[in-house]
Amino acid sequence: MKVYVGLTDYHWFQYLKNLNPNEVNFWQPGSGRRFKAIQPGELFLFKLHVPNNYIVGGGIFIRQAFLPTSLTWDTFGKENGTSSLDDFIDAIYQYRRTNSHSDPDPVIGSLILSEPFFFDENEWIPVPQNWSPNIVQGKTYTTDSIEGKILFDAVQSRIALKSGIQEEKERYGAPQLIKPRLGQGGFRVAVTEAYHRRCAISGERTLPVLNASHIKPYSKEGPHVVSNGLLLREDIHTLFDRGYITIDEDDIVEVSGKIKEIYDNGKVYYAFHGKRLMNIPDAISDRPSHEFLQWHNEHVYIG
């Protein structure tokens, strides 16, 4: 198993420590660097900039995404580590060579982490002995190495039974990949990417008007899993949530006659009636679950 130690700002760490969220966005000001240091389910740790040469927390890596700044804020909000969009934008431009006039909504990278943990100062872990002061992004360790195993055990001893690591194995057991639990932001990104950034029903590609919709709402105990999600254009999303549109177990779109009856309109939506979903995920496990579709048909749809 690999463990990645990434450099971060003290204010970002302290803000999120006080917030205590169930996921965080370890954002990157640029948009071109692919993160291949660790796999989903491996540990991503936070190291503060000098003079604080300590590892102060971490989380379970879910995935990387590249989104415009505005959508990154809409997706993660304060879990980006700032209290407002304006503060988030200011933080981004501190690291970029562009400004808001030449680059008003830059695409940035996001490293999405679930189940984050934040250590109190008396729990901070000194960096491994082979850490170089010249490192500017981060460093990968493997638990097969002495330094990596010591680091992993030090982290594990501090979080005890408070994180998903302990749910997967006995304390001080063999390091292994962890199946991360998605939060709202991770769910939104995962659904967006699974549907190739296109509306499942209309095929619309304009990202700002696409919403990751739960088939069975989270408020009704619908889980944050891709198979309980659809990427839908905003207006279609609204109609789906209000029961004017549904999808049957064969992935066929059904549009309720109530739209015409109540609003004397809906021609643009009836064009989708009886048609198969235009866009579905490649992975069978990510495609709409029959269980959740049936729930929507029985409890939401008003056809």
mmCIF file of C-alpha atoms in Angstrom, residues 45-297:
data_model
loop_
_atom_site.group_PDB
_atom_site.id
_atom_site.type_symbol
_atom_site.label_atom_id
_atom_site.label_comp_id
_atom_site.label_asym_id
_atom_site.label_seq_id
_atom_site.Cartn_x
_atom_site.Cartn_y
_atom_site.Cartn_z
ATOM 1 C CA LEU A 45 -1.638 12.866 4.463
ATOM 2 C CA PHE A 46 -1.263 16.608 5.135
ATOM 3 C CA LYS A 47 2.156 18.105 5.867
ATOM 4 C CA LEU A 48 2.413 21.777 6.773
ATOM 5 C CA HIS A 49 4.866 24.123 5.107
ATOM 6 C CA VAL A 50 8.076 24.995 6.922
ATOM 7 C CA PRO A 51 8.816 25.757 9.674
ATOM 8 C CA ASN A 52 6.075 23.288 10.697
ATOM 9 C CA ASN A 53 7.719 20.083 9.487
ATOM 10 C CA TYR A 54 4.915 17.894 10.722
ATOM 11 C CA ILE A 55 2.202 15.656 9.335
ATOM 12 C CA VAL A 56 -1.022 16.937 10.845
ATOM 13 C CA GLY A 57 -3.860 14.851 9.378
ATOM 14 C CA GLY A 58 -5.141 13.268 6.199
ATOM 15 C CA GLY A 59 -7.946 11.402 4.512
ATOM 16 C CA ILE A 60 -8.773 8.596 2.123
ATOM 17 C CA PHE A 61 -8.142 9.455 -1.509
ATOM 18 C CA ILE A 62 -11.224 9.103 -3.742
ATOM 19 C CA ARG A 63 -10.360 10.633 -7.099
ATOM 20 C CA GLN A 64 -9.049 13.629 -8.995
ATOM 21 C CA ALA A 65 -11.235 16.019 -10.965
ATOM 22 C CA PHE A 66 -10.746 19.166 -13.025
ATOM 23 C CA LEU A 67 -13.549 21.714 -12.792
ATOM 24 C CA PRO A 68 -13.976 25.483 -13.188
ATOM 25 C CA THR A 69 -13.481 27.381 -9.948
ATOM 26 C CA SER A 70 -17.169 28.311 -9.696
ATOM 27 C CA LEU A 71 -18.276 24.678 -10.004
ATOM 28 C CA THR A 72 -15.606 23.549 -7.560
ATOM 29 C CA TRP A 73 -17.068 25.956 -5.023
ATOM 30 C CA ASP A 74 -20.642 24.861 -5.819
ATOM 31 C CA THR A 75 -19.584 21.253 -5.323
ATOM 32 C CA PHE A 76 -17.537 21.490 -2.127
ATOM 33 C CA GLY A 77 -18.242 24.911 -0.624
ATOM 34 C CA LYS A 78 -16.431 25.397 2.681
ATOM 35 C CA GLU A 79 -14.891 21.946 2.308
ATOM 36 C CA ASN A 80 -12.430 23.703 -0.032
ATOM 37 C CA GLY A 81 -10.933 25.239 3.111
ATOM 38 C CA THR A 82 -12.261 28.802 2.880
ATOM 39 C CA SER A 83 -15.353 30.499 4.257
ATOM 40 C CA SER A 84 -16.541 32.134 1.013
ATOM 41 C CA LEU A 85 -16.220 31.969 -2.767
ATOM 42 C CA ASP A 86 -14.362 35.298 -2.778
ATOM 43 C CA ASP A 87 -11.774 33.958 -0.325
ATOM 44 C CA PHE A 88 -11.464 30.791 -2.405
ATOM 45 C CA ILE A 89 -10.835 32.778 -5.583
ATOM 46 C CA ASP A 90 -8.267 34.972 -3.823
ATOM 47 C CA ALA A 91 -6.430 31.876 -2.591
ATOM 48 C CA ILE A 92 -6.328 30.406 -6.093
ATOM 49 C CA TYR A 93 -4.958 33.560 -7.712
ATOM 50 C CA GLN A 94 -2.187 33.730 -5.128
ATOM 51 C CA TYR A 95 -0.734 30.625 -6.801
ATOM 52 C CA ARG A 96 -1.597 31.381 -10.426
ATOM 53 C CA ARG A 97 0.082 33.762 -12.849
ATOM 54 C CA THR A 98 -3.256 34.900 -14.227
ATOM 55 C CA ASN A 99 -5.833 37.252 -12.738
ATOM 56 C CA SER A 100 -9.607 37.556 -12.694
ATOM 57 C CA HIS A 101 -9.625 39.819 -15.740
ATOM 58 C CA SER A 102 -7.723 37.483 -18.059
ATOM 59 C CA ASP A 103 -8.932 34.220 -16.499
ATOM 60 C CA PRO A 104 -12.280 34.813 -14.723
ATOM 61 C CA ASP A 105 -13.194 31.188 -13.952
ATOM 62 C CA PRO A 106 -10.055 29.066 -14.180
ATOM 63 C CA VAL A 107 -10.164 25.280 -14.236
ATOM 64 C CA ILE A 108 -8.411 23.875 -11.180
ATOM 65 C CA GLY A 109 -7.563 20.416 -9.939
ATOM 66 C CA SER A 110 -9.327 18.731 -7.048
ATOM 67 C CA LEU A 111 -8.056 15.805 -5.011
ATOM 68 C CA ILE A 112 -11.159 14.581 -3.211
ATOM 69 C CA LEU A 113 -10.626 12.976 0.179
ATOM 70 C CA SER A 114 -13.215 11.240 2.324
ATOM 71 C CA GLU A 115 -13.282 10.628 6.073
ATOM 72 C CA PRO A 116 -10.654 13.290 6.836
ATOM 73 C CA PHE A 117 -8.917 13.424 10.211
ATOM 74 C CA PHE A 118 -7.093 16.298 11.856
ATOM 75 C CA PHE A 119 -4.581 15.904 14.665
ATOM 76 C CA ASP A 120 -4.219 18.166 17.680
ATOM 77 C CA GLU A 121 -0.815 19.812 17.875
ATOM 78 C CA ASN A 122 0.445 17.392 20.507
ATOM 79 C CA GLU A 123 -0.324 14.554 18.036
ATOM 80 C CA TRP A 124 1.552 15.992 15.061
ATOM 81 C CA ILE A 125 3.959 13.527 13.457
ATOM 82 C CA PRO A 126 7.507 14.618 12.509
ATOM 83 C CA VAL A 127 8.249 14.055 8.825
ATOM 84 C CA PRO A 128 10.198 10.887 7.962
ATOM 85 C CA GLN A 129 13.961 11.144 8.165
ATOM 86 C CA ASN A 130 14.349 10.921 4.383
ATOM 87 C CA TRP A 131 12.037 13.881 3.721
ATOM 88 C CA SER A 132 13.853 16.464 1.576
ATOM 89 C CA PRO A 133 13.426 20.220 2.140
ATOM 90 C CA ASN A 134 13.373 20.608 -1.651
ATOM 91 C CA ILE A 135 9.998 18.844 -1.989
ATOM 92 C CA VAL A 136 7.358 21.325 -3.187
ATOM 93 C CA GLN A 137 4.346 19.109 -3.955
ATOM 94 C CA GLY A 138 4.579 15.926 -1.906
ATOM 95 C CA LYS A 139 6.162 12.515 -1.610
ATOM 96 C CA THR A 140 4.900 8.927 -1.844
ATOM 97 C CA TYR A 141 5.845 6.264 0.694
ATOM 98 C CA THR A 142 5.128 2.558 0.535
ATOM 99 C CA THR A 143 4.263 0.536 3.607
ATOM 100 C CA ASP A 144 6.779 -2.067 2.380
ATOM 101 C CA SER A 145 9.538 0.387 3.322
ATOM 102 C CA ILE A 146 10.703 1.109 6.873
ATOM 103 C CA GLU A 147 9.835 4.816 6.663
ATOM 104 C CA GLY A 148 6.419 4.129 5.151
ATOM 105 C CA LYS A 149 5.484 1.482 7.724
ATOM 106 C CA ILE A 150 6.567 3.699 10.630
ATOM 107 C CA LEU A 151 4.523 6.561 9.196
ATOM 108 C CA PHE A 152 1.456 4.406 8.605
ATOM 109 C CA ASP A 153 1.584 2.976 12.120
ATOM 110 C CA ALA A 154 2.018 6.443 13.636
ATOM 111 C CA VAL A 155 -1.080 7.686 11.816
ATOM 112 C CA GLN A 156 -3.063 4.596 12.698
ATOM 113 C CA SER A 157 -2.197 4.808 16.376
ATOM 114 C CA ARG A 158 -3.519 8.374 16.500
ATOM 115 C CA ILE A 159 -6.826 7.879 14.787
ATOM 116 C CA ALA A 160 -7.551 4.636 16.668
ATOM 117 C CA LEU A 161 -11.167 3.683 15.975
ATOM 118 C CA LYS A 162 -12.211 7.075 14.626
ATOM 119 C CA SER A 163 -11.832 6.436 10.889
ATOM 120 C CA GLY A 164 -12.630 3.964 8.143
ATOM 121 C CA ILE A 165 -9.151 2.468 8.387
ATOM 122 C CA GLN A 166 -10.155 0.775 11.600
ATOM 123 C CA GLU A 167 -13.412 -0.477 10.129
ATOM 124 C CA GLU A 168 -11.545 -2.408 7.461
ATOM 125 C CA LYS A 169 -8.980 -4.216 9.599
ATOM 126 C CA GLU A 170 -7.706 -4.812 13.083
ATOM 127 C CA ARG A 171 -5.487 -2.189 14.621
ATOM 128 C CA TYR A 172 -1.879 -2.604 13.454
ATOM 129 C CA GLY A 173 -2.989 -5.153 10.879
ATOM 130 C CA ALA A 174 -1.642 -5.330 7.352
ATOM 131 C CA PRO A 175 -2.186 -2.058 5.410
ATOM 132 C CA GLN A 176 -4.736 -2.413 2.643
ATOM 133 C CA LEU A 177 -6.945 -0.388 0.321
ATOM 134 C CA ILE A 178 -10.008 1.135 1.958
ATOM 135 C CA LYS A 179 -13.374 1.483 0.281
ATOM 136 C CA PRO A 180 -14.078 5.181 0.797
ATOM 137 C CA ARG A 181 -17.544 6.523 1.574
ATOM 138 C CA LEU A 182 -18.568 9.352 -0.726
ATOM 139 C CA GLY A 183 -19.796 12.656 0.631
ATOM 140 C CA GLN A 184 -22.089 14.989 -1.293
ATOM 141 C CA GLY A 185 -19.236 16.594 -3.236
ATOM 142 C CA GLY A 186 -17.573 13.285 -4.037
ATOM 143 C CA PHE A 187 -20.919 11.906 -5.167
ATOM 144 C CA ARG A 188 -21.477 14.860 -7.483
ATOM 145 C CA VAL A 189 -18.053 14.537 -9.083
ATOM 146 C CA ALA A 190 -18.278 10.746 -9.393
ATOM 147 C CA VAL A 191 -21.681 10.924 -11.108
ATOM 148 C CA THR A 192 -20.548 13.750 -13.393
ATOM 149 C CA GLU A 193 -17.521 11.790 -14.571
ATOM 150 C CA ALA A 194 -19.390 8.459 -14.830
ATOM 151 C CA TYR A 195 -21.885 10.087 -17.215
ATOM 152 C CA HIS A 196 -19.097 11.591 -19.329
ATOM 153 C CA ARG A 197 -20.227 15.117 -18.361
ATOM 154 C CA ARG A 198 -23.424 14.701 -20.400
ATOM 155 C CA CYS A 199 -27.083 14.678 -19.371
ATOM 156 C CA ALA A 200 -28.356 11.101 -19.222
ATOM 157 C CA ILE A 201 -31.646 12.030 -20.929
ATOM 158 C CA SER A 202 -30.895 14.933 -23.281
ATOM 159 C CA GLY A 203 -27.167 14.526 -23.916
ATOM 160 C CA GLU A 204 -26.568 18.182 -22.933
ATOM 161 C CA ARG A 205 -22.850 18.908 -22.417
ATOM 162 C CA THR A 206 -22.935 22.411 -20.895
ATOM 163 C CA LEU A 207 -21.420 21.562 -17.519
ATOM 164 C CA PRO A 208 -22.770 24.507 -15.454
ATOM 165 C CA VAL A 209 -26.376 23.405 -16.117
ATOM 166 C CA LEU A 210 -25.836 19.729 -15.269
ATOM 167 C CA ASN A 211 -26.772 18.405 -11.832
ATOM 168 C CA ALA A 212 -25.936 15.124 -10.143
ATOM 169 C CA SER A 213 -29.343 13.904 -8.996
ATOM 170 C CA HIS A 214 -30.093 11.160 -6.490
ATOM 171 C CA ILE A 215 -32.669 8.671 -7.761
ATOM 172 C CA LYS A 216 -33.646 7.919 -4.178
ATOM 173 C CA PRO A 217 -32.997 11.130 -2.212
ATOM 174 C CA TYR A 218 -30.348 11.180 0.468
ATOM 175 C CA SER A 219 -33.015 12.529 2.847
ATOM 176 C CA LYS A 220 -34.923 9.267 2.240
ATOM 177 C CA GLU A 221 -31.852 7.150 3.022
ATOM 178 C CA GLY A 222 -30.684 7.032 -0.565
ATOM 179 C CA PRO A 223 -26.902 6.456 -0.520
ATOM 180 C CA HIS A 224 -24.151 8.532 -2.096
ATOM 181 C CA VAL A 225 -23.305 5.887 -4.714
ATOM 182 C CA VAL A 226 -23.112 6.343 -8.476
ATOM 183 C CA SER A 227 -25.775 3.688 -9.102
ATOM 184 C CA ASN A 228 -28.184 5.941 -7.176
ATOM 185 C CA GLY A 229 -27.308 8.900 -9.372
ATOM 186 C CA LEU A 230 -28.179 10.483 -12.697
ATOM 187 C CA LEU A 231 -26.550 13.449 -14.365
ATOM 188 C CA LEU A 232 -29.411 15.639 -15.559
ATOM 189 C CA ARG A 233 -29.900 19.051 -17.119
ATOM 190 C CA GLU A 234 -31.284 21.455 -14.495
ATOM 191 C CA ASP A 235 -34.846 21.619 -15.817
ATOM 192 C CA ILE A 236 -35.009 17.845 -16.290
ATOM 193 C CA HIS A 237 -33.538 17.380 -12.821
ATOM 194 C CA THR A 238 -36.331 19.532 -11.351
ATOM 195 C CA LEU A 239 -39.023 17.556 -13.151
ATOM 196 C CA PHE A 240 -37.431 14.261 -12.122
ATOM 197 C CA ASP A 241 -37.304 15.290 -8.450
ATOM 198 C CA ARG A 242 -40.937 16.464 -8.560
ATOM 199 C CA GLY A 243 -42.175 13.290 -10.200
ATOM 200 C CA TYR A 244 -43.009 14.517 -13.699
ATOM 201 C CA ILE A 245 -40.278 12.373 -15.255
ATOM 202 C CA THR A 246 -39.012 8.934 -14.317
ATOM 203 C CA ILE A 247 -37.030 6.063 -15.827
ATOM 204 C CA ASP A 248 -38.183 2.459 -15.877
ATOM 205 C CA GLU A 249 -36.056 -0.596 -15.169
ATOM 206 C CA ASP A 250 -35.170 -0.904 -18.868
ATOM 207 C CA ASP A 251 -33.703 2.618 -18.856
ATOM 208 C CA ILE A 252 -36.681 3.988 -20.794
ATOM 209 C CA VAL A 253 -37.763 7.558 -20.054
ATOM 210 C CA GLU A 254 -41.371 8.164 -19.009
ATOM 211 C CA VAL A 255 -42.845 11.662 -19.012
ATOM 212 C CA SER A 256 -46.016 12.249 -17.020
ATOM 213 C CA GLY A 257 -49.178 13.506 -18.704
ATOM 214 C CA LYS A 258 -49.542 15.825 -15.712
ATOM 215 C CA ILE A 259 -47.205 18.344 -17.355
ATOM 216 C CA LYS A 260 -49.718 18.891 -20.161
ATOM 217 C CA GLU A 261 -52.709 18.621 -17.829
ATOM 218 C CA ILE A 262 -51.453 21.106 -15.240
ATOM 219 C CA TYR A 263 -49.307 23.480 -17.287
ATOM 220 C CA ASP A 264 -50.733 23.073 -20.807
ATOM 221 C CA ASN A 265 -47.168 22.690 -21.997
ATOM 222 C CA GLY A 266 -44.244 20.274 -22.063
ATOM 223 C CA LYS A 267 -43.687 19.545 -25.740
ATOM 224 C CA VAL A 268 -39.921 19.694 -25.330
ATOM 225 C CA TYR A 269 -40.099 17.016 -22.616
ATOM 226 C CA TYR A 270 -42.566 14.696 -24.323
ATOM 227 C CA ALA A 271 -39.964 14.348 -27.082
ATOM 228 C CA PHE A 272 -37.981 12.164 -24.627
ATOM 229 C CA HIS A 273 -40.939 9.927 -23.703
ATOM 230 C CA GLY A 274 -40.420 6.264 -24.592
ATOM 231 C CA LYS A 275 -36.766 6.745 -25.470
ATOM 232 C CA ARG A 276 -33.875 4.926 -23.883
ATOM 233 C CA LEU A 277 -31.380 6.940 -21.866
ATOM 234 C CA MET A 278 -29.080 8.732 -24.265
ATOM 235 C CA ASN A 279 -26.044 8.426 -22.028
ATOM 236 C CA ILE A 280 -25.157 5.866 -19.329
ATOM 237 C CA PRO A 281 -21.954 5.006 -17.437
ATOM 238 C CA ASP A 282 -19.508 2.557 -18.949
ATOM 239 C CA ALA A 283 -19.199 0.498 -15.765
ATOM 240 C CA ILE A 284 -22.203 -1.764 -15.190
ATOM 241 C CA SER A 285 -21.904 -1.211 -11.422
ATOM 242 C CA ASP A 286 -22.344 2.549 -11.953
ATOM 243 C CA ARG A 287 -25.502 2.313 -14.059
ATOM 244 C CA PRO A 288 -28.878 3.230 -12.504
ATOM 245 C CA SER A 289 -29.896 0.594 -9.978
ATOM 246 C CA HIS A 290 -33.204 -1.175 -10.663
ATOM 247 C CA GLU A 291 -33.915 -0.997 -6.946
ATOM 248 C CA PHE A 292 -33.631 2.792 -6.844
ATOM 249 C CA LEU A 293 -35.493 3.271 -10.140
ATOM 250 C CA GLN A 294 -38.349 1.155 -8.830
ATOM 251 C CA TRP A 295 -38.437 3.246 -5.662
ATOM 252 C CA HIS A 296 -38.677 6.442 -7.728
ATOM 253 C CA ASN A 297 -41.473 4.975 -9.864
#
